[in-house]
Amino acid sequence: MTSVLTVLFNGVAYGMLLFIMSVGLSVTMGMMNFVNLAQASFSMLGGYVMVAVTQQLGIPFLASLPIAFIVVGIVSLVLERVVFRHFYGTDDLTQVLLTIGLIFMSIAIVTYFWGSTYQQVSVPAWLTGQQDVLGFTLERYRMFLVAVGGALALVLVFGLERTRFGAIVRACVDNNRVARACGLNTDLVFALTFAIGGGLAGLAGALAANLLGIDPNFPLRYLVYLLIVVSVGGMGTISGTLIAGLVLGIGDVACKYYVPELGGFVIYAITVAVMLWRPHGLLGRRA
Amino acid sequence: MKTLATAAALAGLIAALSTGAFAEDSIKVGVLVGYSGISSLSGQQTDAAIKLFQKKYGEAPGGKKIELIRRDTTGPNPEVAKRLVQEAVTRDKARILIGPDFTPNTLAAAPIVTEAKVPTMVIGAATTGIIEKSPYFTRTFFATPQQCKPLAPYAVKNNWKKVYVMVADFAPGHDCEKYYISALTEAGGTVVGNVRIPLSNPEFSAYMQRIKDSKPDALFIFMPLGEPSIGALRAVNDSGLKASGVKILAVGDTTDETYVDAVGDAALGTITTGIYSTQHDSAMNKEFVKDFEALNGKSPRIGWTAISIWDAFRLVYDGLAAQSGSSFDPDKFMAFVHGRSFESPRGPITIDKTTGDIIQNIYIRRTDKIDGVLQNVEIATLPNEGFK
């Protein structure tokens, strides 16, 4: 029984990590209908920002998280104004090619400034090691991830998705001309949403760095996971991304524990099954 | 009389040309490693090692100026490697090759270098037996059994008899698993469980739980360089497995100097096998490390690619010096290399007489912190380990 619950907890923690990693993409791809693969690069940048401010400026880890959010948010805002906004109306393939190109550029840029090796990531002592909770020995950083992931989900669902702002974003995406005719500043709405999506990716990179490591190849290594979570969850829904993250996380950890021979196969099997069953994802609404 | 002398001189010249006794004043050496992408670090190490070697020993061994032809293999891509080897040999007329790296690349090179008679130094492929794929192959890296076997008897000797075996799920991992398990059974230990982990695996907690359940004395890890090694060592630490007293054994890649800083203190106490540590206690190594860092800086740290390139150049330079004053003969070069013994910064090395594979000391190391830096400290030496 203890091992079942420990596995469940670890699965939830991994699910939260997947959710945190992909929620930025869920915002831009789901809410704005823009396929921005470079979200993975924004995550990497967030990781580097966290490493830089904690190690070079001596800022505590917790304080570095909002800094990663803001810095990457600003970077993505600038990029949105300069590059991305010109591609809002284009088809998916154009957006994919554009953003995959940006990923390769980001890899080269990061290698130039930080070198090709992995960064040394350290978190405060109170977040390392283990803690006994109600008879279970749990990893502290995983508990931290579950707490942060849960809080993030609440904030995003009630502060972004189900608010007037969320409705405005959807209105602008669904019918840009009518939204403008109704007096909405669609440019501003898109820029803000894009910045929030980028900032979330940056925050995710800072949070994930401790578990996943940070090096220039980060975006290509984890891009597939981001896409899987968002498509399983369904476009345009933050709660869907959360559920998808948890389903995939728990499925992956449980399968690796009980049937290790199947190993990393399960996450893909779940994805294929869900896509066959519900092509628009678990909570997807847009055709 | 004068005509006769000219004729004699001419005859002599023709004779000299036909036996090929003319010594070239330069020779092209192809260097084929990863300069971009995931393996770009090996390119950096390669160039750093070459730079130091040429600074110390000049650029013209045996009177032949070395002309380097550098090519990027981009990683384990046999099609790319095959094309690069072909171009280097046929178009650029390289007479000696260093690399290509990785086993699939090396295998792709075998038929070409055999036909063209181009001596080739294997510097980044560890698979057993690949050296026998070409009579022109020789290895200055290591062979998988050298890495994977020694920790089996070592564990039994230390009374860690129940061992859990965790390897990466790809061909080198399967090889290593096979060698370790057979060596462990032979030494009288038992395998309490084994698991193969996908190469792309950000999540280790389930495996850690399984390992804990089987209550081993020690855990043996084979993970390739990079994020799998970092992830594995961090998971072993964060899950409390190490704190519970399970000994962590691993192949040297796992705590490689170029990556261990990213693992951080989670790497402390890991016991590994290795061919080279910058901590190796010899006058030659101290000088090597000092000069290397003075020329190339302290980062990235010196890894196994650098030392393999260094020793490959040692063979190339000595082999060319031995042919000083005559035209380069690849068969004589291979005959010179085979059976050769010399001291390297890593310790004594012998190139096997019949196969050209490497026989070298294997060191058992423990990851410690020395002056605030994680280092692989050699705690035992297994002299002259074979490659099978």
mmCIF file of C-alpha atoms in Angstrom, chain B residues 59-253:
data_model
loop_
_atom_site.group_PDB
_atom_site.id
_atom_site.type_symbol
_atom_site.label_atom_id
_atom_site.label_comp_id
_atom_site.label_asym_id
_atom_site.label_seq_id
_atom_site.Cartn_x
_atom_site.Cartn_y
_atom_site.Cartn_z
ATOM 1 C CA GLU B 59 53.831 20.464 -36.290
ATOM 2 C CA ALA B 60 56.183 18.341 -38.383
ATOM 3 C CA PRO B 61 56.988 14.927 -36.890
ATOM 4 C CA GLY B 62 59.658 13.103 -38.906
ATOM 5 C CA GLY B 63 59.984 16.090 -41.212
ATOM 6 C CA LYS B 64 56.383 15.863 -42.455
ATOM 7 C CA LYS B 65 54.275 18.885 -41.722
ATOM 8 C CA ILE B 66 50.831 17.858 -40.430
ATOM 9 C CA GLU B 67 47.947 19.378 -42.359
ATOM 10 C CA LEU B 68 44.769 18.901 -40.375
ATOM 11 C CA ILE B 69 41.436 18.370 -42.119
ATOM 12 C CA ARG B 70 38.700 18.930 -39.557
ATOM 13 C CA ARG B 71 35.199 17.623 -40.273
ATOM 14 C CA ASP B 72 32.011 17.619 -38.181
ATOM 15 C CA THR B 73 30.390 14.164 -37.807
ATOM 16 C CA THR B 74 27.373 15.852 -36.101
ATOM 17 C CA GLY B 75 26.919 12.881 -33.749
ATOM 18 C CA PRO B 76 26.174 9.198 -34.340
ATOM 19 C CA ASN B 77 25.224 9.563 -38.046
ATOM 20 C CA PRO B 78 26.770 6.759 -40.114
ATOM 21 C CA GLU B 79 25.628 8.217 -43.476
ATOM 22 C CA VAL B 80 27.310 11.533 -42.696
ATOM 23 C CA ALA B 81 30.413 9.811 -41.341
ATOM 24 C CA LYS B 82 30.702 7.592 -44.402
ATOM 25 C CA ARG B 83 30.543 10.568 -46.735
ATOM 26 C CA LEU B 84 33.079 12.531 -44.660
ATOM 27 C CA VAL B 85 35.520 9.611 -44.588
ATOM 28 C CA GLN B 86 35.131 9.134 -48.341
ATOM 29 C CA GLU B 87 35.745 12.807 -49.040
ATOM 30 C CA ALA B 88 38.693 13.003 -46.657
ATOM 31 C CA VAL B 89 40.333 9.955 -48.209
ATOM 32 C CA THR B 90 39.610 10.420 -51.915
ATOM 33 C CA ARG B 91 39.324 14.166 -52.417
ATOM 34 C CA ASP B 92 41.470 15.638 -49.649
ATOM 35 C CA LYS B 93 43.960 12.720 -49.761
ATOM 36 C CA ALA B 94 44.146 12.273 -45.992
ATOM 37 C CA ARG B 95 46.678 9.547 -45.193
ATOM 38 C CA ILE B 96 45.737 9.103 -41.537
ATOM 39 C CA LEU B 97 42.359 9.556 -39.825
ATOM 40 C CA ILE B 98 41.573 10.428 -36.219
ATOM 41 C CA GLY B 99 37.954 9.362 -35.727
ATOM 42 C CA PRO B 100 35.170 9.260 -36.737
ATOM 43 C CA ASP B 101 33.665 9.055 -33.256
ATOM 44 C CA PHE B 102 30.792 6.743 -32.177
ATOM 45 C CA THR B 103 30.411 3.060 -33.042
ATOM 46 C CA PRO B 104 28.044 3.381 -36.022
ATOM 47 C CA ASN B 105 30.335 5.992 -37.591
ATOM 48 C CA THR B 106 33.412 3.823 -37.023
ATOM 49 C CA LEU B 107 31.703 0.826 -38.623
ATOM 50 C CA ALA B 108 30.753 2.944 -41.633
ATOM 51 C CA ALA B 109 34.392 3.989 -42.041
ATOM 52 C CA ALA B 110 35.815 0.430 -41.915
ATOM 53 C CA PRO B 111 35.445 -0.673 -45.585
ATOM 54 C CA ILE B 112 36.701 2.664 -46.942
ATOM 55 C CA VAL B 113 39.851 2.929 -44.835
ATOM 56 C CA THR B 114 40.628 -0.736 -45.454
ATOM 57 C CA GLU B 115 40.481 -0.309 -49.210
ATOM 58 C CA ALA B 116 42.360 2.983 -49.195
ATOM 59 C CA LYS B 117 44.892 1.747 -46.596
ATOM 60 C CA VAL B 118 44.384 4.699 -44.267
ATOM 61 C CA PRO B 119 45.463 4.126 -40.652
ATOM 62 C CA THR B 120 42.517 5.185 -38.451
ATOM 63 C CA MET B 121 42.556 5.997 -34.735
ATOM 64 C CA VAL B 122 39.332 5.041 -32.992
ATOM 65 C CA ILE B 123 38.871 7.745 -30.362
ATOM 66 C CA GLY B 124 35.184 7.710 -29.468
ATOM 67 C CA ALA B 125 33.716 4.230 -29.986
ATOM 68 C CA ALA B 126 33.800 1.617 -27.226
ATOM 69 C CA THR B 127 32.014 -1.397 -28.700
ATOM 70 C CA THR B 128 33.926 -4.669 -28.327
ATOM 71 C CA GLY B 129 35.490 -6.128 -31.463
ATOM 72 C CA ILE B 130 34.993 -3.170 -33.820
ATOM 73 C CA ILE B 131 38.763 -2.774 -34.121
ATOM 74 C CA GLU B 132 38.850 -6.125 -35.935
ATOM 75 C CA LYS B 133 36.621 -4.699 -38.677
ATOM 76 C CA SER B 134 39.662 -3.200 -40.358
ATOM 77 C CA PRO B 135 43.399 -4.016 -40.232
ATOM 78 C CA TYR B 136 43.958 -0.227 -40.319
ATOM 79 C CA PHE B 137 41.987 0.444 -37.109
ATOM 80 C CA THR B 138 43.648 1.051 -33.795
ATOM 81 C CA ARG B 139 42.024 2.320 -30.595
ATOM 82 C CA THR B 140 43.157 4.901 -28.045
ATOM 83 C CA PHE B 141 39.761 5.069 -26.290
ATOM 84 C CA PHE B 142 38.570 2.028 -24.327
ATOM 85 C CA ALA B 143 36.522 -1.118 -24.896
ATOM 86 C CA THR B 144 33.172 -1.649 -23.143
ATOM 87 C CA PRO B 145 34.340 -4.637 -21.016
ATOM 88 C CA GLN B 146 37.123 -2.484 -19.545
ATOM 89 C CA GLN B 147 34.463 -0.147 -18.196
ATOM 90 C CA CYS B 148 31.761 -2.612 -17.277
ATOM 91 C CA LYS B 149 33.453 -5.684 -15.795
ATOM 92 C CA PRO B 150 35.780 -4.409 -13.036
ATOM 93 C CA LEU B 151 33.078 -3.182 -10.646
ATOM 94 C CA ALA B 152 31.602 -6.695 -10.389
ATOM 95 C CA PRO B 153 34.509 -8.396 -8.557
ATOM 96 C CA TYR B 154 35.118 -5.122 -6.712
ATOM 97 C CA ALA B 155 31.579 -5.173 -5.307
ATOM 98 C CA VAL B 156 31.845 -8.812 -4.221
ATOM 99 C CA LYS B 157 35.240 -8.188 -2.628
ATOM 100 C CA ASN B 158 33.681 -5.390 -0.552
ATOM 101 C CA ASN B 159 30.843 -7.670 0.434
ATOM 102 C CA TRP B 160 28.206 -5.867 -1.626
ATOM 103 C CA LYS B 161 26.958 -9.123 -3.058
ATOM 104 C CA LYS B 162 23.382 -8.262 -3.967
ATOM 105 C CA VAL B 163 23.500 -5.839 -6.870
ATOM 106 C CA TYR B 164 20.737 -4.120 -8.821
ATOM 107 C CA VAL B 165 21.706 -3.413 -12.437
ATOM 108 C CA MET B 166 20.335 -0.299 -14.168
ATOM 109 C CA VAL B 167 21.356 0.417 -17.764
ATOM 110 C CA ALA B 168 20.274 2.725 -20.566
ATOM 111 C CA ASP B 169 18.082 0.948 -23.104
ATOM 112 C CA PHE B 170 20.312 1.056 -26.198
ATOM 113 C CA ALA B 171 22.983 -1.237 -27.657
ATOM 114 C CA PRO B 172 25.947 -0.080 -25.496
ATOM 115 C CA GLY B 173 23.733 -0.373 -22.396
ATOM 116 C CA HIS B 174 22.733 -3.926 -23.286
ATOM 117 C CA ASP B 175 26.406 -4.811 -23.876
ATOM 118 C CA CYS B 176 27.423 -3.372 -20.553
ATOM 119 C CA GLU B 177 24.598 -5.155 -18.752
ATOM 120 C CA LYS B 178 25.729 -8.468 -20.245
ATOM 121 C CA TYR B 179 29.384 -7.977 -19.229
ATOM 122 C CA TYR B 180 28.569 -6.775 -15.748
ATOM 123 C CA ILE B 181 26.072 -9.521 -14.955
ATOM 124 C CA SER B 182 28.335 -12.317 -16.195
ATOM 125 C CA ALA B 183 31.310 -10.903 -14.280
ATOM 126 C CA LEU B 184 29.187 -10.549 -11.149
ATOM 127 C CA THR B 185 27.861 -14.109 -11.297
ATOM 128 C CA GLU B 186 31.389 -15.367 -11.920
ATOM 129 C CA ALA B 187 32.677 -13.468 -8.867
ATOM 130 C CA GLY B 188 29.930 -14.973 -6.681
ATOM 131 C CA GLY B 189 27.521 -12.042 -6.454
ATOM 132 C CA THR B 190 23.822 -12.051 -7.289
ATOM 133 C CA VAL B 191 21.699 -9.789 -9.439
ATOM 134 C CA VAL B 192 18.628 -8.873 -7.374
ATOM 135 C CA GLY B 193 17.020 -7.074 -10.270
ATOM 136 C CA ASN B 194 17.737 -5.241 -13.465
ATOM 137 C CA VAL B 195 16.027 -2.554 -15.451
ATOM 138 C CA ARG B 196 16.608 -0.918 -18.819
ATOM 139 C CA ILE B 197 15.800 2.782 -18.905
ATOM 140 C CA PRO B 198 14.750 4.624 -22.064
ATOM 141 C CA LEU B 199 17.355 7.123 -23.260
ATOM 142 C CA SER B 200 14.858 9.928 -23.210
ATOM 143 C CA ASN B 201 13.620 9.705 -19.663
ATOM 144 C CA PRO B 202 13.058 12.742 -17.483
ATOM 145 C CA GLU B 203 11.426 10.715 -14.707
ATOM 146 C CA PHE B 204 13.334 8.200 -12.565
ATOM 147 C CA SER B 205 11.215 7.956 -9.413
ATOM 148 C CA ALA B 206 9.434 4.716 -10.366
ATOM 149 C CA TYR B 207 12.746 2.988 -11.019
ATOM 150 C CA MET B 208 14.143 4.249 -7.725
ATOM 151 C CA GLN B 209 11.133 2.791 -5.913
ATOM 152 C CA ARG B 210 11.664 -0.601 -7.590
ATOM 153 C CA ILE B 211 15.320 -0.593 -6.636
ATOM 154 C CA LYS B 212 14.463 0.230 -3.026
ATOM 155 C CA ASP B 213 11.905 -2.605 -2.952
ATOM 156 C CA SER B 214 14.528 -5.184 -3.908
ATOM 157 C CA LYS B 215 16.878 -4.062 -1.105
ATOM 158 C CA PRO B 216 20.245 -4.370 -2.856
ATOM 159 C CA ASP B 217 23.681 -3.816 -1.302
ATOM 160 C CA ALA B 218 24.735 -1.859 -4.346
ATOM 161 C CA LEU B 219 23.333 -0.323 -7.529
ATOM 162 C CA PHE B 220 25.289 -0.525 -10.783
ATOM 163 C CA ILE B 221 24.523 2.241 -13.294
ATOM 164 C CA PHE B 222 25.368 2.502 -16.979
ATOM 165 C CA MET B 223 24.151 5.777 -18.455
ATOM 166 C CA PRO B 224 25.615 7.692 -21.375
ATOM 167 C CA LEU B 225 27.161 11.138 -20.944
ATOM 168 C CA GLY B 226 24.844 14.056 -20.489
ATOM 169 C CA GLU B 227 21.331 14.412 -19.210
ATOM 170 C CA PRO B 228 20.690 10.647 -18.580
ATOM 171 C CA SER B 229 23.714 10.500 -16.250
ATOM 172 C CA ILE B 230 22.790 13.721 -14.508
ATOM 173 C CA GLY B 231 19.175 12.586 -14.085
ATOM 174 C CA ALA B 232 20.160 9.176 -12.755
ATOM 175 C CA LEU B 233 22.613 10.459 -10.148
ATOM 176 C CA ARG B 234 20.240 13.178 -8.997
ATOM 177 C CA ALA B 235 17.405 10.666 -8.682
ATOM 178 C CA VAL B 236 19.588 8.255 -6.705
ATOM 179 C CA ASN B 237 20.308 11.086 -4.301
ATOM 180 C CA ASP B 238 16.873 12.759 -4.108
ATOM 181 C CA SER B 239 15.004 9.474 -3.666
ATOM 182 C CA GLY B 240 17.050 8.724 -0.567
ATOM 183 C CA LEU B 241 18.479 5.551 -2.090
ATOM 184 C CA LYS B 242 22.051 6.628 -1.442
ATOM 185 C CA ALA B 243 21.257 7.842 2.063
ATOM 186 C CA SER B 244 19.754 4.430 2.869
ATOM 187 C CA GLY B 245 23.250 2.942 2.513
ATOM 188 C CA VAL B 246 23.036 1.424 -0.975
ATOM 189 C CA LYS B 247 26.459 1.762 -2.643
ATOM 190 C CA ILE B 248 26.322 3.534 -5.985
ATOM 191 C CA LEU B 249 28.553 1.976 -8.639
ATOM 192 C CA ALA B 250 28.728 3.348 -12.168
ATOM 193 C CA VAL B 251 30.759 3.473 -15.332
ATOM 194 C CA GLY B 252 33.030 6.507 -15.563
ATOM 195 C CA ASP B 253 30.868 8.365 -18.086
#
